[in-house]
CSV table of C-alpha atoms in Angstrom, one decimal:
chain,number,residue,atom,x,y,z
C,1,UNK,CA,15.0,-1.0,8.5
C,2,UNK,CA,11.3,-1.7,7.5
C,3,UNK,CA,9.9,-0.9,4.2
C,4,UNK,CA,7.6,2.0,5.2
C,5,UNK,CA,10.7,3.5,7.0
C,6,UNK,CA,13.1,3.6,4.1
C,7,UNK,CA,10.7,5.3,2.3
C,8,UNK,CA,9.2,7.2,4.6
C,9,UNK,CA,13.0,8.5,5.2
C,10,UNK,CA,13.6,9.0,1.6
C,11,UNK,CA,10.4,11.3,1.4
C,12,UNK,CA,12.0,12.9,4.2
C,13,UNK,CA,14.9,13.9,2.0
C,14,UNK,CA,12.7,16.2,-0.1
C,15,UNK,CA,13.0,19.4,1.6
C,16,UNK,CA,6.6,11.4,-27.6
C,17,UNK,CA,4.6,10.0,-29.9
C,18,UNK,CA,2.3,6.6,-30.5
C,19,UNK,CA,5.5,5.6,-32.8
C,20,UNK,CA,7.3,4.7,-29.0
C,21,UNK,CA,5.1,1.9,-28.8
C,22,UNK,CA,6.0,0.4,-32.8
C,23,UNK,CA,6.8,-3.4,-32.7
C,24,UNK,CA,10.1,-4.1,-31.1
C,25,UNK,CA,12.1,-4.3,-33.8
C,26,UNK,CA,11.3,-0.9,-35.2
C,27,UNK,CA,11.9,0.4,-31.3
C,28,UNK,CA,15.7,-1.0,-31.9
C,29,UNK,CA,16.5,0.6,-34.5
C,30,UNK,CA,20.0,2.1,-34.1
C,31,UNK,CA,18.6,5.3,-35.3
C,32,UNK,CA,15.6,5.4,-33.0
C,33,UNK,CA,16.4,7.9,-30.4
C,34,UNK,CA,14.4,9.9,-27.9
C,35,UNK,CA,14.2,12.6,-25.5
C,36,UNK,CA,11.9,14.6,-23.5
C,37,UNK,CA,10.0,17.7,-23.7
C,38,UNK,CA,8.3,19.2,-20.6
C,39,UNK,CA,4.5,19.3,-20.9
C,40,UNK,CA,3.5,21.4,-17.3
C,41,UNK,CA,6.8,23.2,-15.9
C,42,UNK,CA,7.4,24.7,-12.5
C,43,UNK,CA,6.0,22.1,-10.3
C,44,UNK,CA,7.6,21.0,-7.0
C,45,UNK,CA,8.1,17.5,-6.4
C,46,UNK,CA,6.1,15.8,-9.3
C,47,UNK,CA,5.1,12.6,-8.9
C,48,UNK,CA,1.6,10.5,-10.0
C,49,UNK,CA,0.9,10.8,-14.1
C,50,UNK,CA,-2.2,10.0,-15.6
C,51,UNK,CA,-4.4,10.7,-18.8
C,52,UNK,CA,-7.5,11.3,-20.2
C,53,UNK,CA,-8.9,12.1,-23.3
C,54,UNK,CA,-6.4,14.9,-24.2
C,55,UNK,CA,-6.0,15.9,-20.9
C,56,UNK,CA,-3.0,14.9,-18.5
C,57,UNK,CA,-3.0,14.4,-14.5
C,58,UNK,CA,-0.1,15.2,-12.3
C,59,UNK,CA,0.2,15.2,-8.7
C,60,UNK,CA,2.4,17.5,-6.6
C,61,UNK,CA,4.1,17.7,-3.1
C,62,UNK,CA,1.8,19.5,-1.3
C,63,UNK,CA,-0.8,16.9,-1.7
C,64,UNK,CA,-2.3,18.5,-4.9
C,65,UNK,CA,-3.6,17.1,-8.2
C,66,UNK,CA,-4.3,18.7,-11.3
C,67,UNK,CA,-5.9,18.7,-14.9
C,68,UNK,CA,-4.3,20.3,-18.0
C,69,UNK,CA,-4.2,20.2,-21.3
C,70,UNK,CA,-1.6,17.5,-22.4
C,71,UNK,CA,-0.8,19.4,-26.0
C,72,UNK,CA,0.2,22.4,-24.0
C,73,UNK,CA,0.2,22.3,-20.6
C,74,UNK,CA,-2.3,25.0,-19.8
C,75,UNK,CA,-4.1,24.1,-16.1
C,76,UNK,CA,-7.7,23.4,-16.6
C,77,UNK,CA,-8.6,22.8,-12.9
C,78,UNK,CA,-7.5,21.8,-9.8
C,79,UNK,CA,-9.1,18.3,-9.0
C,80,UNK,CA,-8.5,18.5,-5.6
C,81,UNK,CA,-5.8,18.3,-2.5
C,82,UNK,CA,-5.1,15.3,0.1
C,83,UNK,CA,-2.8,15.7,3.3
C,84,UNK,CA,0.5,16.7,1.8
C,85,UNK,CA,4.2,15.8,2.6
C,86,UNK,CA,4.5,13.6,-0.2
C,87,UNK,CA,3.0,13.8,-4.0
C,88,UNK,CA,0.2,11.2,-3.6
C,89,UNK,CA,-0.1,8.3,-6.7
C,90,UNK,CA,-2.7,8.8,-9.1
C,91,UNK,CA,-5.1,7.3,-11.7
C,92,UNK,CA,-8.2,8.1,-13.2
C,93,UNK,CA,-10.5,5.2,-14.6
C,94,UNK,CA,-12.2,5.3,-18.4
C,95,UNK,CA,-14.8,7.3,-16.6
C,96,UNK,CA,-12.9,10.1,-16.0
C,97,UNK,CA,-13.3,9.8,-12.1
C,98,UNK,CA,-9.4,10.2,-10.4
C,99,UNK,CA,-8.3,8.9,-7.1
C,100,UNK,CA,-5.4,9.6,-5.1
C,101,UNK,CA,-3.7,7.6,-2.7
C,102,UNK,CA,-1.6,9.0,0.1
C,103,UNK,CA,1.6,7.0,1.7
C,104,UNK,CA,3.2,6.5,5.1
C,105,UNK,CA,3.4,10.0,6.7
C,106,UNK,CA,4.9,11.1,9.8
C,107,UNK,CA,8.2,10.0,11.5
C,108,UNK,CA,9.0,6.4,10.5
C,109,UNK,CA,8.1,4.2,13.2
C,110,UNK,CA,5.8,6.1,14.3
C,111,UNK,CA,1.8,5.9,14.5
C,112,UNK,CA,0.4,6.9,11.0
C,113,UNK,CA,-1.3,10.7,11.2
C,114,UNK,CA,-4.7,11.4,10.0
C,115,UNK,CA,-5.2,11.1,6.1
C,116,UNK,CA,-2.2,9.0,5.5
C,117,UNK,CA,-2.1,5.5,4.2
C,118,UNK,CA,-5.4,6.6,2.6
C,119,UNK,CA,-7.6,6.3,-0.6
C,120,UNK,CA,-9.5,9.5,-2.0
C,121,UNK,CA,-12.0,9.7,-4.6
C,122,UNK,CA,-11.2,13.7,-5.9
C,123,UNK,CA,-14.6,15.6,-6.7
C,124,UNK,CA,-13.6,19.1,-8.1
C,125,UNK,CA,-14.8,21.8,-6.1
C,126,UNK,CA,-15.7,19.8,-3.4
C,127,UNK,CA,-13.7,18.1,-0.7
C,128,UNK,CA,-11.3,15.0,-1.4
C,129,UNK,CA,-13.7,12.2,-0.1
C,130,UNK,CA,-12.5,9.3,1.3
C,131,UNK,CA,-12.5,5.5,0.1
C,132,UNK,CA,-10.3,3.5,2.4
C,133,UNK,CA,-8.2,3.5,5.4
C,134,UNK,CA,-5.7,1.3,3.8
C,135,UNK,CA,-3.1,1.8,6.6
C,136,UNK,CA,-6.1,0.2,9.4
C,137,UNK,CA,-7.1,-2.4,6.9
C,138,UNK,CA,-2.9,-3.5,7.0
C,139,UNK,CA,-3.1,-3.8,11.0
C,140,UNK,CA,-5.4,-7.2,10.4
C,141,UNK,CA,-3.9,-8.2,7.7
C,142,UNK,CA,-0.2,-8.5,8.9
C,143,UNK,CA,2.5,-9.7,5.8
C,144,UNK,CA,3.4,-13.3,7.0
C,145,UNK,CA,6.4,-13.3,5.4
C,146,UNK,CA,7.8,-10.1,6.8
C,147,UNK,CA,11.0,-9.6,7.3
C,148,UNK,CA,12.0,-6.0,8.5
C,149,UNK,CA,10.1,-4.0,11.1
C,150,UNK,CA,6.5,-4.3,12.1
C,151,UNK,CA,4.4,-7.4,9.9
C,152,UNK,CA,1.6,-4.1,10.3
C,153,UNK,CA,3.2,-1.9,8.5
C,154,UNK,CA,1.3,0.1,5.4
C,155,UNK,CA,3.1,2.7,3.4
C,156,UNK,CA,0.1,2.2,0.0
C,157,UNK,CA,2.3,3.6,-2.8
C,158,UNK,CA,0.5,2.7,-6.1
C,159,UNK,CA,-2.6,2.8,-7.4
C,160,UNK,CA,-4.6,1.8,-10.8
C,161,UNK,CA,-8.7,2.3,-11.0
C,162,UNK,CA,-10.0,-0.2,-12.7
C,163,UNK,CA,-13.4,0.1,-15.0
C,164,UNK,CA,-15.8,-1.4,-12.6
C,165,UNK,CA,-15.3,1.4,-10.4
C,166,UNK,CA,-12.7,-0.9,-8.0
C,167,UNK,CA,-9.3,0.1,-7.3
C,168,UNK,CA,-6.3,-1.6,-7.1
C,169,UNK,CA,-3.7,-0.3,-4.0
C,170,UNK,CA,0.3,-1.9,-4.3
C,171,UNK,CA,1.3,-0.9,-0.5
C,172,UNK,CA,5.6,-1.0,-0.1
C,173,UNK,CA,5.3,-1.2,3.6
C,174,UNK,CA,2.7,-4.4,3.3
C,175,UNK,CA,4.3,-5.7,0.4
C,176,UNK,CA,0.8,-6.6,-0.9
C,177,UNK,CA,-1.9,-6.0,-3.4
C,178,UNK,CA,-5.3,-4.8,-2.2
C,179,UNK,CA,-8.5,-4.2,-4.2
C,180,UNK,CA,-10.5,-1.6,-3.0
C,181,UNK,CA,-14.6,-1.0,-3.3
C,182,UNK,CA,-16.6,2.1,-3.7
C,183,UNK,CA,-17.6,1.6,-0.3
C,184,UNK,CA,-14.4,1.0,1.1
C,185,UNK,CA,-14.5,-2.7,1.5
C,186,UNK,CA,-11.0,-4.2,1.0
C,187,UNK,CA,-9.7,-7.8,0.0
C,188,UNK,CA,-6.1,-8.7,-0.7
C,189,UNK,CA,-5.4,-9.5,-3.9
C,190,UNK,CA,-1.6,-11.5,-3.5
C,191,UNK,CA,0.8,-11.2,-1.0
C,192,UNK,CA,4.5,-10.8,-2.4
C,193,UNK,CA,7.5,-12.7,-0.8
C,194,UNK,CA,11.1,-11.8,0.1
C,195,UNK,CA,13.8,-12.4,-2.3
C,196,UNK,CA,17.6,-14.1,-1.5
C,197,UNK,CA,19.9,-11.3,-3.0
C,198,UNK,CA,23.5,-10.4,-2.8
C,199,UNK,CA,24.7,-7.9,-0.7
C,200,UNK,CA,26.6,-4.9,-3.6
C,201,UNK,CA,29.9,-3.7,-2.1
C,202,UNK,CA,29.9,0.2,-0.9
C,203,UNK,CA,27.2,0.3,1.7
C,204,UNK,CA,29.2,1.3,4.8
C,205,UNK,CA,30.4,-0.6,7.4
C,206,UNK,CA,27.3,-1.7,9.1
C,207,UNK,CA,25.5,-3.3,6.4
C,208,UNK,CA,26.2,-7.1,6.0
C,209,UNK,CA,29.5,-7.9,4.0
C,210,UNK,CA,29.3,-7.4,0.5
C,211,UNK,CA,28.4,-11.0,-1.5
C,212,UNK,CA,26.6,-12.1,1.5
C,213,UNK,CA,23.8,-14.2,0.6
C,214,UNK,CA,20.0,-12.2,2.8
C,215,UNK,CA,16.9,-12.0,1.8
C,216,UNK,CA,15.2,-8.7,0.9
C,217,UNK,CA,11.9,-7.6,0.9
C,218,UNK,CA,9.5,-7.1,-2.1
C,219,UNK,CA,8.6,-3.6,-1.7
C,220,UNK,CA,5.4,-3.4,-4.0
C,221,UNK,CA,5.4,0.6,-5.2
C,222,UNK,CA,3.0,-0.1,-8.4
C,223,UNK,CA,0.8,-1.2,-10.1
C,224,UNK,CA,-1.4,-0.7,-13.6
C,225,UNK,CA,-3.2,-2.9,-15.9
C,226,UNK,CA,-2.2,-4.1,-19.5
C,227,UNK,CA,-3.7,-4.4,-22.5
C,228,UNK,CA,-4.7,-7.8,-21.8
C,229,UNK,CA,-6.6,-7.3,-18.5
C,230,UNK,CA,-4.3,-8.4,-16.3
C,231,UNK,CA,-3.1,-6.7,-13.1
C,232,UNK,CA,0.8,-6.3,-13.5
C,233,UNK,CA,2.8,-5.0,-9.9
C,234,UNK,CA,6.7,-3.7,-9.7
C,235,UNK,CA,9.2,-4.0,-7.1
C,236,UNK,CA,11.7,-1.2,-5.8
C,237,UNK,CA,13.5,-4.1,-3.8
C,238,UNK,CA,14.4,-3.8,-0.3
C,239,UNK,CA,17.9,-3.8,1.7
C,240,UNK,CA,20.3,-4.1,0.2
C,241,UNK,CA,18.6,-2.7,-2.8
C,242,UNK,CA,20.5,-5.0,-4.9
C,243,UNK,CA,20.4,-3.2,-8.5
C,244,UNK,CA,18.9,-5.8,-11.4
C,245,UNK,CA,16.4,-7.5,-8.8
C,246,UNK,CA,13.0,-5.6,-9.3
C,247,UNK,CA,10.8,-8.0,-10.9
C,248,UNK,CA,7.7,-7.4,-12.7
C,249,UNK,CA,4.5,-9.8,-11.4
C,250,UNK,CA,1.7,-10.6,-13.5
C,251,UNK,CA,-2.1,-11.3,-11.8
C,252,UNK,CA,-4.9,-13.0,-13.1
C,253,UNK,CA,-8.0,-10.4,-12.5
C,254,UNK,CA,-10.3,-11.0,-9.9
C,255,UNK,CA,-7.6,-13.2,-7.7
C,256,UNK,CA,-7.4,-13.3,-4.2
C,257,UNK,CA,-5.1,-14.6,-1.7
C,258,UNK,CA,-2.2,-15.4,-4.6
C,259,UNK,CA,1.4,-15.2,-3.4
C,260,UNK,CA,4.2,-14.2,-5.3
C,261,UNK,CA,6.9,-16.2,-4.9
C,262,UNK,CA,10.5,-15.4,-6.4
C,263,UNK,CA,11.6,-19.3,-5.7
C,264,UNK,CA,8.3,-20.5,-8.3
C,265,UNK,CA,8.2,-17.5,-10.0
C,266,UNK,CA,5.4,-19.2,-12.9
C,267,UNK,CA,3.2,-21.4,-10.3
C,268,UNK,CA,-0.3,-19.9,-9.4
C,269,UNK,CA,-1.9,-17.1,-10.2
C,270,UNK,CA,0.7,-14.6,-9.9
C,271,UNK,CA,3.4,-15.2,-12.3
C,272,UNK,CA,6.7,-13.6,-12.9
C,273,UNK,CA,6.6,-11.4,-15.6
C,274,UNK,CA,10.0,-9.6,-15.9
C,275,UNK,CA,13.2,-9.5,-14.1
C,276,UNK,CA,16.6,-7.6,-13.9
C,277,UNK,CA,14.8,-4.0,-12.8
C,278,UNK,CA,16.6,-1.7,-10.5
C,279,UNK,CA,14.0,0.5,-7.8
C,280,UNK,CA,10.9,0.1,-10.0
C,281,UNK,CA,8.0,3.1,-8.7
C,282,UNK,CA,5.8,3.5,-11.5
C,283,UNK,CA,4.2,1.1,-14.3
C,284,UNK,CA,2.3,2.5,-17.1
C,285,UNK,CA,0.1,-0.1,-19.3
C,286,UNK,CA,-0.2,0.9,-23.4
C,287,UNK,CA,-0.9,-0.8,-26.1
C,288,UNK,CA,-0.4,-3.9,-27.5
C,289,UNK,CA,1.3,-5.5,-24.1
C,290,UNK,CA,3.4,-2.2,-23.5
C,291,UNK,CA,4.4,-1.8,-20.0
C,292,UNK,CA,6.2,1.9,-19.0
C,293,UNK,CA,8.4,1.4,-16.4
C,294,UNK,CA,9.6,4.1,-14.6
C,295,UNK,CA,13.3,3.5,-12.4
C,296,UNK,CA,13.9,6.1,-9.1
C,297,UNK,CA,17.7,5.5,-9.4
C,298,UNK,CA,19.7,3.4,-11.8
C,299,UNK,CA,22.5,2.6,-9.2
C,300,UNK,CA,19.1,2.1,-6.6
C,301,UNK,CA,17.4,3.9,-4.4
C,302,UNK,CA,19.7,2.8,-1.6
C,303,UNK,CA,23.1,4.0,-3.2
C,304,UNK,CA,21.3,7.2,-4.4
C,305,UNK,CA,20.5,7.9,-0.7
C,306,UNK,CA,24.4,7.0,0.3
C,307,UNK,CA,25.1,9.8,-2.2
C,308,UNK,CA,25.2,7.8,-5.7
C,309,UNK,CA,23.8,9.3,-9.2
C,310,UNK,CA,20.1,10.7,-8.7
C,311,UNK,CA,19.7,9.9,-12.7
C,312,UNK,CA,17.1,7.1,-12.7
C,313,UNK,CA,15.4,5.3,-15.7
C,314,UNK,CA,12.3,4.9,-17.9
C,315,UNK,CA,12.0,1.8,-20.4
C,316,UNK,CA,9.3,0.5,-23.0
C,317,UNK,CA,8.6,-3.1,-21.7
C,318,UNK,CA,7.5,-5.1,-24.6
C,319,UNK,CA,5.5,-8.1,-24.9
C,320,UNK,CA,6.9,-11.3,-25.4
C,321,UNK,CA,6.0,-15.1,-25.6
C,322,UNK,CA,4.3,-17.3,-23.1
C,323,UNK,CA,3.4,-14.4,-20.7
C,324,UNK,CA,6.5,-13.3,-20.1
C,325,UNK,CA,8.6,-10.0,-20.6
C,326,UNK,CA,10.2,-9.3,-24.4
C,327,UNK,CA,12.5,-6.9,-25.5
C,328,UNK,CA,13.3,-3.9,-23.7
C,329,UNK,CA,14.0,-0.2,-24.7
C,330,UNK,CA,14.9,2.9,-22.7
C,331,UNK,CA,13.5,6.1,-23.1
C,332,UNK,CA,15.7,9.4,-23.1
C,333,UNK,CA,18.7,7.4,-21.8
C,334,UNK,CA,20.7,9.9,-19.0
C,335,UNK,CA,18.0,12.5,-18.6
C,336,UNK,CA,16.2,11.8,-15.7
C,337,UNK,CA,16.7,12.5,-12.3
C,338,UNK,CA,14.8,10.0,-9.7
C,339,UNK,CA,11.2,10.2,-11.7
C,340,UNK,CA,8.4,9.5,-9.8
C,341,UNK,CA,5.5,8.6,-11.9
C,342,UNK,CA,4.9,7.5,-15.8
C,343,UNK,CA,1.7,7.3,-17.8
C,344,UNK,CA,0.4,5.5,-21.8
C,345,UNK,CA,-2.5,7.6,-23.0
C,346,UNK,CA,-5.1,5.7,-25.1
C,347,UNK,CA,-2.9,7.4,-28.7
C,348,UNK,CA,0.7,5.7,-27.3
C,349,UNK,CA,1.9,9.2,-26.1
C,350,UNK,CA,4.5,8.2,-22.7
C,351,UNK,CA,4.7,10.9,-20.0
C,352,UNK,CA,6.9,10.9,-16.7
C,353,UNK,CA,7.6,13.2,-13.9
C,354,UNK,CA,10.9,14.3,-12.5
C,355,UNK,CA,12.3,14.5,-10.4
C,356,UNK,CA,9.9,13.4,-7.3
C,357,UNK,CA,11.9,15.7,-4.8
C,358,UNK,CA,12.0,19.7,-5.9
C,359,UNK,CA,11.4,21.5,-8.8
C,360,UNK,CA,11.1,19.1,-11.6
C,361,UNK,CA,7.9,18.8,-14.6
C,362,UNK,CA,5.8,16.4,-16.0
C,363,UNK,CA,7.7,15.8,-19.7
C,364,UNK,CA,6.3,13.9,-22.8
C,365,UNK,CA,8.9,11.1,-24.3
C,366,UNK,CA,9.3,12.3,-28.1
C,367,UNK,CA,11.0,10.3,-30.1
C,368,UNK,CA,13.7,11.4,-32.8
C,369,UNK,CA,15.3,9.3,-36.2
């Protein structure tokens, strides 16, 4: 089943402190321990998390995105509301301008509806106005190395605004990168290729025996930027979901035309940058390298929709040497059910939102000795 269907069909199912981001080895501690405390309460299907200054902004099923007060929670504004259905992504550049990207829409397989597979500029008080028809930019731009469904297929599912007013679109359906301008130009940034996986036992009798060898799509749901300017995208993996085989990709800014390739993962200007992730959604950049990385389902999305666990993950991704991935911590281990979106503010503070179907909040990771 393609990309923009499986997710498309799980949307359908929907009816801490600066100290987290310490130097690895203080983050190990055996006495380091953290949980999470909600920050806005009471919303229904949470999903896109992003800061600025000391404010905090969520997105919510219903297609609406807010501003409140990350120290208390206390709504300053609505910023604005895009076609609903599905909690659009988020971000909001150093400017303080926020942009909202809308997904898929509709019945999978079918034609996308008006305002889906779209990017929004919010202006408060005013209507949402629109950047980019991401989903018409996909139908020239098929993924040549497709391998479920329609190469045209766009599902755009992450977003990061970057400083020079540009934003950068990860589309699950495309499994691509796009960077997008004021005016709604678009070029593709890198192009992500399929994966050889094997097949986990316990998906039911029509999926492929279990320890069969098949490739499986990339499924790009995010993106962000780190600390060191580059342009860093996350996997959810596609069927068989096969848990441990997200990867992390790192881009050198301002490329076009890259491909990510899982068979020469450190060749060309995208380069693997982590590995062994299960159903990545969200990254978050922080300081000093940090990457938040925020996990729908721990057993995968796939099993979670057979009827597995719903409690996902969120992990401190460190830096290590030579451009790669260092050590890894989780945050609040156990108490998260499928989040949907993580943020760094500019003081190290972690947010995530959960769950991304019903009534869930957006929580702040605090940690505890």
């Amino acid at each position: 089943m393609g990309v923009r269907t499986r997710l498309a069909a799980v949307a359908a199912l929907a009816l801490a402190g600066s100290a987290l981001v310490a130097a690895p080895a203080e983050a190990g501690s055996t006495s380091y321990r953290t949980t999470v405390k909600p920050v806005v309460s009471g919303l229904d299907s949470a999903r896109g998390v992003a800061t600025f200054g000391g404010k905090i902004i969520y997105s919510v099923g219903d297609g609406s995105v807010y501003e409140a007060w990350a120290h208390n929670g206390k709504v300053i504004r609505k910023l604005g509301q895009v076609p609903g259905g599905f909690a659009p992504a988020i971000d909001t550049n150093k400017w303080g301008v926020t942009y909202a990207l809308t997904g898929a829409g509709g019945e999978p397989g079918a034609p996308l509806p008006p305002g889906s597979a779209t990017l929004y500029k919010l202006r408060p008080g005013k209507a949402p106005l629109k950047i980019a028809d991401i989903g018409k930019y996909q139908l020239k731009d098929p993924d040549p190395y497709n391998t479920e469904g329609p190469a045209t297929e766009s599902n755009p599912f992450g977003v990061a605004a970057l400083k020079d007013g540009t934003v950068l679109v990860a589309d699950a359906a495309g499994n691509d990168l796009l960077r997008v301008w004021p005016n709604g130009y678009i070029k593709t940034v890198a192009k992500l290729k399929p994966r050889t996986v094997t097949v986990p036992a316990g998906l039911g009798p029509e999926a492929p025996p279990a320890g069969a060898r098949i490739p499986a799509e990339a499924v790009a749901t995010s993106v962000t930027v780190g600390s060191d300017g580059y342009w860093y995208v996350g996997e959810l993996r596609g069927f068989p979901a096969t848990p441990k085989t997200s990867q992390i990709w790192r881009i050198k800014p301002g490329s076009y035309g890259a491909v990510c390739d899982p068979a020469n993962p450190y060749k060309g200007k995208c380069t693997r940058y982590a590995d062994g992730y299960t159903s990545i959604v969200d990254l978050a950049g922080g300081p000093a390298g940090t990457l938040a990385v925020a996990e729908l389902a721990k057993v995968s999305w796939l099993k979670w929709e057979l009827g597995g666990s719903p409690i996902g993950s969120l992990y401190l991704q460190f830096k290590g040497r030579h451009h790669k991935a260092g050590y890894k911590l989780e945050l609040a281990p156990g108490k998260l059910a499928l989040p949907g979106g993580t943020a760094i503010s500019s003081r190290g503070k972690v947010y995530v939102s959960s769950p991304v179907f019903g009534p869930g909040a957006v929580y702040q990771v605090v940690a505890k000795r």
